[in-house]
């Protein structure tokens, strides 16, 4: 008897692997002296991530060509980071690590993914992360 392979969506994997992905994000951020120059607790450093991942997962689950709402969580993150002393470049670096950790989680579970949807989902991830970064930088700038 042949066992059928279960295919899981990118959104499902990111939702299921949320805590390990956040842990990996923190590990990678802790390797960046520019980011660790601002002393924060792990909770303060990662507190925004569940909301950003929620927005990303929601976007992945939207029907194609559906308008996606602006990330309120990203705007809040920009304001908080400004108050904590982050520069705009630091926001960009955090966003880069967000993408690396996200794609790393998907890479670890690539055997569960439908290869027919992987590239289009990767495009959605890149677009959403860029949109979140834009909102964070806009609110960071407005707080100046």
C-alpha angles and dihedrals in degrees: 000000000000118000114226116230114239113229117210127193122245088243091054093050093048090048093047094044097042098119096044089047091051089048090052091047090054092047091053094044089052088060092060110084092196090061098040090051085084105070109226134155116249088252092053091046095049103028094103096052101081090055093046091049090047089055091047094048091047090051091050089054095051118104112261114272091020118137111253120212121242113263108254088185091060092051090050089048091056092051093048093047091050090054089048091055101257120153123223088253089057090054089053092050091050089051091051090053089047089058093044093050091045095051089042090058090050091048090055089054100034093122088066095051129094104242090207091067101032099090095046090048090049088054090051091050092051092047094047094047090050090049090049091049090050091053092046092050093045092053091042089054093045090053090056 
